[in-house]
Short mmCIF file of C-alpha atoms and ligand atoms in Angstrom, two decimals:
data_model
loop_
_atom_site.label_atom_id
_atom_site.label_comp_id
_atom_site.label_asym_id
_atom_site.label_seq_id
_atom_site.Cartn_x
_atom_site.Cartn_y
_atom_site.Cartn_z
CA MET A 16 58.84 71.88 76.91
CA THR A 17 58.39 71.92 80.83
CA LEU A 18 60.16 68.75 82.80
CA PRO A 19 57.94 67.02 85.13
CA GLY A 20 60.97 67.29 87.74
CA GLU A 21 60.75 71.10 87.50
CA ALA A 22 57.90 70.41 89.68
CA PHE A 23 59.93 69.63 92.80
CA VAL A 24 62.66 72.25 92.09
CA MET A 25 61.48 74.89 94.59
CA PRO A 26 60.58 77.92 92.52
CA THR A 27 62.99 80.54 93.73
CA TYR A 28 63.88 82.00 90.20
CA ALA A 29 60.29 83.47 87.66
CA ARG A 30 62.00 80.95 85.08
CA TYR A 31 62.18 81.59 81.23
CA PRO A 32 60.55 78.99 79.78
CA VAL A 33 63.12 77.41 78.29
CA THR A 34 65.44 73.95 78.79
CA LEU A 35 68.83 74.23 77.91
CA VAL A 36 70.32 71.23 77.15
CA ARG A 37 73.26 71.44 75.23
CA GLY A 38 75.89 74.49 75.03
CA GLU A 39 79.62 75.59 72.78
CA GLY A 40 80.88 78.76 73.23
CA MET A 41 78.39 81.34 72.54
CA ARG A 42 75.34 79.24 71.93
CA VAL A 43 73.21 76.91 73.92
CA VAL A 44 70.02 74.75 72.25
CA ASP A 45 66.72 74.32 74.22
CA ASP A 46 65.81 70.53 74.03
CA GLU A 47 63.53 71.12 71.33
CA GLY A 48 66.58 72.25 69.18
CA ARG A 49 66.75 75.61 69.05
CA ALA A 50 70.07 77.41 68.88
CA TYR A 51 70.26 80.94 71.43
CA LEU A 52 73.08 83.38 71.67
CA ASP A 53 73.98 83.46 75.60
CA PHE A 54 73.96 86.73 76.88
CA VAL A 55 73.37 85.28 80.16
CA GLY A 56 76.26 83.45 80.57
CA GLY A 57 75.93 82.06 83.51
CA LEU A 58 74.64 85.69 84.95
CA GLY A 59 77.75 85.86 84.45
CA ALA A 60 79.72 83.47 85.61
CA LEU A 61 80.64 81.62 82.06
CA SER A 62 83.49 83.74 81.32
CA LEU A 63 85.15 81.49 78.95
CA GLY A 64 81.75 80.35 76.73
CA HIS A 65 80.46 77.32 77.14
CA CYS A 66 82.71 73.80 77.73
CA HIS A 67 85.58 75.96 76.34
CA PRO A 68 88.11 73.18 75.38
CA ARG A 69 91.16 74.54 77.87
CA TRP A 70 88.80 74.93 80.20
CA VAL A 71 87.12 70.92 79.90
CA GLU A 72 90.53 69.60 79.65
CA ALA A 73 91.59 71.69 82.95
CA VAL A 74 88.35 69.66 84.85
CA GLU A 75 88.75 66.59 83.56
CA ARG A 76 92.61 66.20 84.33
CA ALA A 77 91.48 67.48 87.88
CA ALA A 78 88.64 64.94 88.33
CA ARG A 79 90.95 62.30 87.17
CA THR A 80 93.87 63.42 89.70
CA ILE A 81 92.69 63.73 92.82
CA GLY A 82 88.62 63.78 94.88
CA LEU A 83 88.06 65.84 97.72
CA THR A 84 90.37 66.60 100.28
CA SER A 85 88.88 68.96 102.54
CA ASN A 86 90.91 71.92 103.67
CA LEU A 87 92.59 69.25 106.01
CA PHE A 88 95.12 68.96 103.42
CA ALA A 89 97.04 71.69 101.08
CA THR A 90 96.11 70.80 97.21
CA PRO A 91 98.15 71.74 94.24
CA PRO A 92 95.70 74.05 92.32
CA GLN A 93 94.45 75.73 95.58
CA ALA A 94 98.49 76.53 96.30
CA GLU A 95 98.85 77.60 92.82
CA LEU A 96 95.38 79.51 92.71
CA ALA A 97 96.32 81.31 95.57
CA GLU A 98 99.61 82.60 94.10
CA ARG A 99 98.33 83.85 90.94
CA LEU A 100 95.30 85.12 92.74
CA SER A 101 98.01 87.07 94.99
CA ALA A 102 100.05 88.20 91.79
CA LEU A 103 97.23 89.29 90.19
CA LEU A 104 94.84 91.83 92.08
CA PRO A 105 95.84 94.88 93.13
CA ILE A 106 96.18 94.39 96.95
CA PRO A 107 99.77 93.89 97.70
CA GLU A 108 100.68 90.83 99.23
CA ALA A 109 97.15 89.26 99.48
CA ARG A 110 95.88 86.45 101.48
CA ILE A 111 92.55 83.91 99.66
CA PHE A 112 90.39 82.31 101.25
CA PHE A 113 88.36 80.32 99.02
CA CYS A 114 84.65 79.24 99.13
CA ASN A 115 81.80 78.38 96.95
CA SER A 116 80.25 81.32 96.10
CA GLY A 117 79.92 85.00 95.98
CA THR A 118 76.99 85.07 99.08
CA GLU A 119 80.23 82.43 100.99
CA ALA A 120 82.80 85.61 99.90
CA THR A 121 80.40 88.12 101.83
CA GLU A 122 79.78 86.44 104.68
CA ALA A 123 83.69 85.40 104.91
CA LEU A 124 84.45 89.25 104.15
CA LEU A 125 81.83 90.62 107.04
CA LYS A 126 83.70 88.23 109.68
CA LEU A 127 87.16 89.67 108.40
CA ILE A 128 85.44 93.51 109.41
CA ARG A 129 83.77 92.75 112.41
CA LYS A 130 86.87 90.40 113.66
CA ARG A 131 89.31 93.53 113.36
CA GLY A 132 86.44 96.22 113.98
CA LEU A 133 85.14 94.83 117.35
CA PRO A 134 88.09 95.73 119.43
CA ARG A 135 87.90 98.88 118.03
CA GLY A 136 84.89 99.90 119.02
CA LYS A 137 83.80 99.58 116.17
CA GLY A 138 80.90 97.84 114.48
CA VAL A 139 79.11 99.41 111.59
CA VAL A 140 79.31 98.25 108.22
CA VAL A 141 78.43 101.51 105.96
CA VAL A 142 76.90 99.55 102.31
CA LEU A 143 75.05 101.02 99.22
CA GLU A 144 71.12 101.61 98.99
CA GLY A 145 70.71 99.12 95.54
CA SER A 146 73.53 96.93 96.32
CA PHE A 147 73.17 93.02 96.00
CA HIS A 148 75.36 90.91 97.94
CA GLY A 149 73.65 87.21 98.78
CA ARG A 150 70.47 86.15 100.08
CA THR A 151 72.34 84.66 103.13
CA VAL A 152 71.54 85.82 106.37
CA ALA A 153 74.49 88.67 106.91
CA ALA A 154 74.45 89.10 103.56
CA LEU A 155 71.16 89.68 102.92
CA ALA A 156 70.75 92.18 105.76
CA ALA A 157 74.16 93.83 103.97
CA THR A 158 71.62 94.06 100.66
CA GLY A 159 70.23 97.91 100.27
CA GLN A 160 67.24 96.18 98.45
CA PRO A 161 64.47 97.25 101.36
CA ALA A 162 62.25 94.82 99.62
CA LYS A 163 64.44 91.27 99.43
CA ARG A 164 64.94 91.97 103.23
CA ALA A 165 61.11 92.75 104.90
CA PRO A 166 60.46 88.84 104.72
CA PHE A 167 63.00 87.39 106.70
CA GLU A 168 63.71 90.46 109.24
CA PRO A 169 64.71 91.08 111.79
CA LEU A 170 68.02 90.12 110.47
CA VAL A 171 71.64 91.23 112.13
CA ASP A 172 72.50 94.99 112.54
CA TRP A 173 75.69 95.72 111.65
CA PHE A 174 74.73 97.70 108.91
CA ARG A 175 74.36 101.24 107.49
CA TYR A 176 72.80 102.44 104.28
CA VAL A 177 73.74 105.13 102.03
CA ALA A 178 73.14 105.92 98.46
CA PRO A 179 75.17 105.97 96.02
CA ASN A 180 77.58 108.15 94.84
CA ASP A 181 76.16 110.43 97.90
CA GLU A 182 79.78 111.58 99.38
CA GLU A 183 77.58 113.90 102.28
CA ALA A 184 75.74 110.98 102.99
CA LEU A 185 78.47 108.79 103.24
CA ALA A 186 81.09 111.44 105.46
CA GLY A 187 77.83 111.81 107.49
CA ALA A 188 77.51 107.70 108.01
CA PHE A 189 80.98 108.83 109.48
CA ALA A 190 80.22 110.67 112.37
CA SER A 191 79.75 108.74 115.28
CA GLY A 192 83.03 107.04 114.98
CA ASP A 193 81.73 103.06 115.06
CA VAL A 194 82.23 102.39 110.95
CA ALA A 195 84.67 99.04 110.62
CA ALA A 196 83.63 99.05 106.93
CA VAL A 197 82.17 100.40 103.34
CA PHE A 198 81.35 97.46 101.82
CA LEU A 199 80.65 98.29 98.11
CA GLU A 200 80.38 96.82 94.53
CA PRO A 201 82.43 99.10 92.21
CA VAL A 202 79.88 98.06 89.13
CA MET A 203 76.48 97.66 91.41
CA GLY A 204 75.32 94.55 88.86
CA GLU A 205 71.53 93.37 90.09
CA GLY A 206 70.63 96.65 90.91
CA GLY A 207 71.13 97.38 87.25
CA VAL A 208 74.09 98.25 85.75
CA ILE A 209 75.80 101.07 87.46
CA PRO A 210 79.24 102.24 87.47
CA LEU A 211 79.98 103.75 91.14
CA ASP A 212 81.44 107.77 89.50
CA LEU A 213 85.03 107.41 90.20
CA ASP A 214 85.86 110.64 92.57
CA TYR A 215 83.15 108.83 94.94
CA LEU A 216 85.61 105.40 95.22
CA HIS A 217 88.53 108.05 95.36
CA THR A 218 86.33 109.26 99.21
CA VAL A 219 85.15 106.64 99.94
CA ARG A 220 89.19 105.24 100.37
CA ALA A 221 90.01 108.80 101.85
CA LEU A 222 87.28 108.68 104.27
CA CYS A 223 88.01 105.09 105.53
CA ASP A 224 91.67 106.40 105.56
CA GLU A 225 90.97 109.29 107.86
CA HIS A 226 89.07 106.85 110.10
CA ASP A 227 90.32 104.20 110.48
CA ALA A 228 88.20 102.08 108.38
CA LEU A 229 88.28 99.29 105.74
CA PHE A 230 87.81 99.54 102.75
CA THR A 231 86.60 96.38 101.00
CA VAL A 232 84.58 95.66 97.62
CA ASP A 233 82.35 93.36 96.08
CA GLU A 234 83.75 92.23 93.28
CA VAL A 235 81.72 88.81 92.82
CA GLN A 236 79.90 90.42 89.53
CA ALA A 237 81.51 92.98 88.20
CA GLY A 238 85.37 91.33 88.83
CA THR A 239 87.71 88.91 87.88
CA GLY A 240 87.64 90.63 84.24
CA ARG A 241 83.94 90.98 84.02
CA CYS A 242 84.64 95.19 83.54
CA GLY A 243 88.34 94.70 81.51
CA ASP A 244 89.99 94.65 85.13
CA TRP A 245 90.83 92.26 87.41
CA LEU A 246 89.46 93.91 90.03
CA SER A 247 86.57 96.75 88.78
CA VAL A 248 87.53 99.53 91.58
CA SER A 249 91.01 99.98 89.54
CA ALA A 250 89.08 102.14 87.02
CA ALA A 251 89.57 104.83 89.68
CA GLY A 252 92.79 103.68 90.71
CA VAL A 253 92.49 102.86 93.92
CA VAL A 254 93.46 99.28 95.91
CA PRO A 255 90.99 97.88 98.88
CA ASP A 256 92.05 96.72 101.87
CA ALA A 257 89.91 93.67 100.38
CA ALA A 258 87.67 92.42 97.67
CA THR A 259 85.18 89.04 97.17
CA ILE A 260 85.08 87.62 93.96
CA ALA A 261 83.25 84.11 92.14
CA LYS A 262 80.92 84.65 89.87
CA ALA A 263 83.52 84.44 86.68
CA LEU A 264 86.71 82.73 88.06
CA GLY A 265 85.39 79.52 87.79
CA GLY A 266 83.84 79.40 84.42
CA GLY A 267 80.95 77.72 85.25
CA LEU A 268 82.34 75.51 88.22
CA PRO A 269 81.50 77.29 91.91
CA ILE A 270 84.16 78.88 93.17
CA GLY A 271 83.91 82.20 95.06
CA ALA A 272 87.21 83.28 97.48
CA LEU A 273 87.93 86.37 99.86
CA VAL A 274 90.62 89.06 98.71
CA ALA A 275 92.77 90.39 101.28
CA ARG A 276 95.62 92.54 102.99
CA PRO A 277 97.60 89.73 104.15
CA GLU A 278 97.01 91.39 108.45
CA LEU A 279 93.19 90.57 108.20
CA SER A 280 93.44 87.02 108.40
CA PHE A 281 91.33 84.11 109.97
CA ALA A 282 93.41 82.43 112.53
CA PRO A 283 93.06 78.29 112.34
CA GLY A 284 89.39 77.29 113.47
CA GLU A 285 87.72 81.13 113.16
CA HIS A 286 86.42 79.96 109.54
CA ALA A 287 86.08 77.36 107.14
CA SER A 288 84.84 75.35 103.72
CA THR A 289 84.64 71.71 103.07
CA PHE A 290 84.21 72.62 99.40
CA GLY A 291 86.21 75.39 98.46
CA GLY A 292 88.92 76.00 96.50
CA GLY A 293 88.29 72.35 95.95
CA PRO A 294 90.80 70.55 93.31
CA VAL A 295 88.44 70.95 90.72
CA PRO A 296 87.34 74.08 90.89
CA ALA A 297 90.80 75.32 91.29
CA SER A 298 91.91 73.85 88.76
CA ALA A 299 88.84 74.86 86.67
CA ALA A 300 90.21 78.64 88.24
CA LEU A 301 93.64 78.17 87.13
CA SER A 302 92.69 77.37 82.78
CA VAL A 303 90.37 80.56 83.43
CA LEU A 304 93.38 82.50 84.28
CA ASP A 305 95.61 81.34 82.29
CA THR A 306 93.63 81.53 79.05
CA ILE A 307 91.73 85.49 79.85
CA GLU A 308 95.88 85.94 80.04
CA GLN A 309 97.64 84.06 77.44
CA ASP A 310 94.15 85.51 75.13
CA ALA A 311 94.36 88.67 75.85
CA LEU A 312 90.80 88.88 76.10
CA LEU A 313 90.82 91.55 78.73
CA GLY A 314 91.40 93.28 75.76
CA ASN A 315 88.29 91.90 73.75
CA VAL A 316 85.90 92.49 76.91
CA ILE A 317 86.89 96.23 76.89
CA ALA A 318 86.52 96.83 72.75
CA MET A 319 83.38 94.03 73.43
CA GLY A 320 81.95 95.60 75.56
CA ASP A 321 82.33 99.27 73.79
CA LEU A 322 81.24 97.93 70.93
CA LEU A 323 77.94 96.84 72.24
CA ARG A 324 77.23 99.84 74.04
CA ALA A 325 77.63 101.64 70.84
CA GLN A 326 75.42 99.77 68.79
CA VAL A 327 72.90 99.62 71.08
CA THR A 328 72.62 103.06 71.31
CA ARG A 329 72.89 103.77 67.29
CA LEU A 330 70.09 101.17 66.66
CA ALA A 331 67.64 101.74 69.01
CA PRO A 332 65.10 103.32 68.00
CA SER A 333 64.71 106.82 69.25
CA GLY A 334 62.62 107.17 72.52
CA THR A 335 62.59 103.39 73.19
CA ILE A 336 66.11 103.00 75.39
CA GLY A 337 67.22 105.10 79.07
CA GLU A 338 70.25 104.97 79.39
CA VAL A 339 72.96 102.45 78.44
CA ARG A 340 75.25 101.55 81.16
CA GLY A 341 78.10 100.05 82.17
CA ARG A 342 81.09 99.16 82.01
CA GLY A 343 83.39 96.42 79.67
CA LEU A 344 81.10 92.94 79.17
CA LEU A 345 78.67 94.05 81.84
CA CYS A 346 76.12 96.02 80.08
CA GLY A 347 72.69 97.02 80.88
CA VAL A 348 70.43 99.25 78.68
CA ASP A 349 67.50 100.98 80.31
CA VAL A 350 63.94 100.43 78.73
CA ALA A 351 61.79 103.47 78.35
CA PRO A 352 59.19 104.46 80.84
CA GLY A 353 55.42 102.50 79.59
CA LEU A 354 57.57 99.50 78.07
CA ALA A 355 57.17 96.52 80.26
CA LEU A 356 60.92 95.10 80.27
CA ALA A 357 59.51 91.04 80.08
CA ASP A 358 58.36 91.42 76.60
CA VAL A 359 61.52 92.60 75.96
CA VAL A 360 63.68 89.67 77.41
CA ALA A 361 60.69 87.52 75.76
CA GLY A 362 61.25 89.05 72.53
CA LEU A 363 64.69 88.61 72.24
CA ARG A 364 64.29 85.26 73.49
CA GLU A 365 62.01 84.87 70.13
CA ARG A 366 64.74 86.54 67.92
CA GLY A 367 67.24 84.02 69.24
CA VAL A 368 69.29 86.46 71.93
CA LEU A 369 69.09 85.61 76.31
CA VAL A 370 69.64 87.95 78.03
CA SER A 371 68.72 89.02 82.09
CA THR A 372 67.15 92.28 83.97
CA ALA A 373 68.68 94.09 86.72
CA GLY A 374 66.72 96.10 88.41
CA ALA A 375 63.43 97.36 87.72
CA ALA A 376 64.33 98.55 83.92
CA THR A 377 67.51 97.33 82.69
CA VAL A 378 68.24 94.92 79.93
CA ARG A 379 71.08 92.93 81.32
CA PHE A 380 73.96 91.77 79.33
CA THR A 381 76.78 89.76 80.82
CA PRO A 382 78.07 87.43 77.44
CA PRO A 383 81.32 85.64 78.07
CA PHE A 384 84.51 86.97 78.05
CA THR A 385 85.49 85.31 74.69
CA VAL A 386 82.22 87.23 72.39
CA GLY A 387 83.25 87.93 69.25
CA ALA A 388 81.84 91.31 66.76
CA ASP A 389 79.23 89.25 64.82
CA ASP A 390 77.41 88.13 68.40
CA VAL A 391 77.83 91.50 69.66
CA ARG A 392 76.03 93.30 66.58
CA THR A 393 73.45 90.41 66.37
CA ALA A 394 72.24 90.99 69.73
CA ALA A 395 72.19 94.99 69.57
CA THR A 396 69.58 94.43 65.82
CA ALA A 397 67.48 92.01 67.92
CA LEU A 398 67.40 94.42 70.43
CA ALA A 399 66.59 96.99 68.41
CA ASP A 400 64.01 95.12 66.68
CA THR A 401 62.79 93.62 69.78
CA LEU A 402 61.85 97.85 71.15
CA ALA A 403 60.78 98.60 68.13
CA GLU A 404 58.22 95.54 67.84
CA VAL A 405 57.52 96.47 71.51
CA ALA A 406 57.03 99.57 71.66
CA ARG A 407 54.50 99.09 68.21
C1 PLP B 522 77.84 91.37 93.43
C2 PLP B 522 77.19 90.22 94.00
N1 PLP B 522 77.47 89.67 94.91
C3 PLP B 522 77.29 88.96 95.78
C4 PLP B 522 76.67 87.66 94.88
C5 PLP B 522 75.72 86.27 95.37
O1 PLP B 522 77.16 85.69 94.85
P1 PLP B 522 75.65 84.22 94.42
O2 PLP B 522 74.79 83.59 93.92
O3 PLP B 522 77.69 83.11 94.16
O4 PLP B 522 75.82 83.79 95.81
C6 PLP B 522 75.92 88.53 93.61
C7 PLP B 522 75.21 87.49 93.08
O5 PLP B 522 74.19 87.67 91.79
C8 PLP B 522 75.89 89.60 93.63
O6 PLP B 522 75.67 90.05 92.08
#
């Protein structure tokens, strides 16, 4: 049912024709009482599923304990979260800046990069074609999708765009000696769920070292466990100088973070956020980290991601899909040319499975880390049935 108030919401999203009113775990219910399996999972943010009891308890307790203190005052949840993240993430002795979203984490990182680079005569940030880093002015400029940038240009001109996985192009981008950093998604999400080659990530690290540039990663979608590691770049065994995380960290509440080597910090007054890392979202994030660890969810992420890709590959009718990509529970399935992506998404919805899309031809699955094998099998079967119908 379309709600009357919807007319007053700016139409920044081409919304699916469903109004969701309730959720528990993997399941959501619409305003007509229909149940769905939620493989969108708040576009990757809902790491523990809907209304996980430990998350609800942490949020309720925090909301009853203290309100917002602004960042003029320290609070126990934020301090504990910073210490935990510094210990969990592979960047040694990392320092954390808390914000409220992935986009804000991008902005903070870009300022940090420029702060270090400009005194060295280096202002350029190398980014990848097809990347996505957010919708604010600098984050949009960093995004390697010209159609998204075009209506708002000129944006900031700090960026040099190179093709993903192209080592020669990357080396060429360093030739003019002005590169302050490389900034990339180790598993590109919005661009179509494309894991970068692990060798390529090694080359990025080596070139950055050679040219005194920072290797920085956008882990907003792929990090915080979504791909089975706290940072997805760890699959390559390389350590970045700084990373951004958000989405899965808050388990549904808005929190993002810039995580950087200790010498890459801001001084007082150089950056700020009224809400960033407040007691409620920081407590939510702590409950997410606790639950991931206590319930060994990173293992489940790997097992369920592998199962989903295997089941889809096995069940999809011949000729209806292209590549099946991803790592852990960031999973993309290309539909074959000629099949309408929107029809596949709608067909899945009619079968009670909610998914999103990425790029022009990719069905994307980003379920909670708690998803079980039965639900994964149900989704893969629903996709196969939908593909058979759409191909008819
Ligand atoms: C890789 C990446 N970076 C940044 C963002 C922006 O995050 P947010 O929507 O939380 O601002 C996203 C959102 O999809 C993303 O996938």
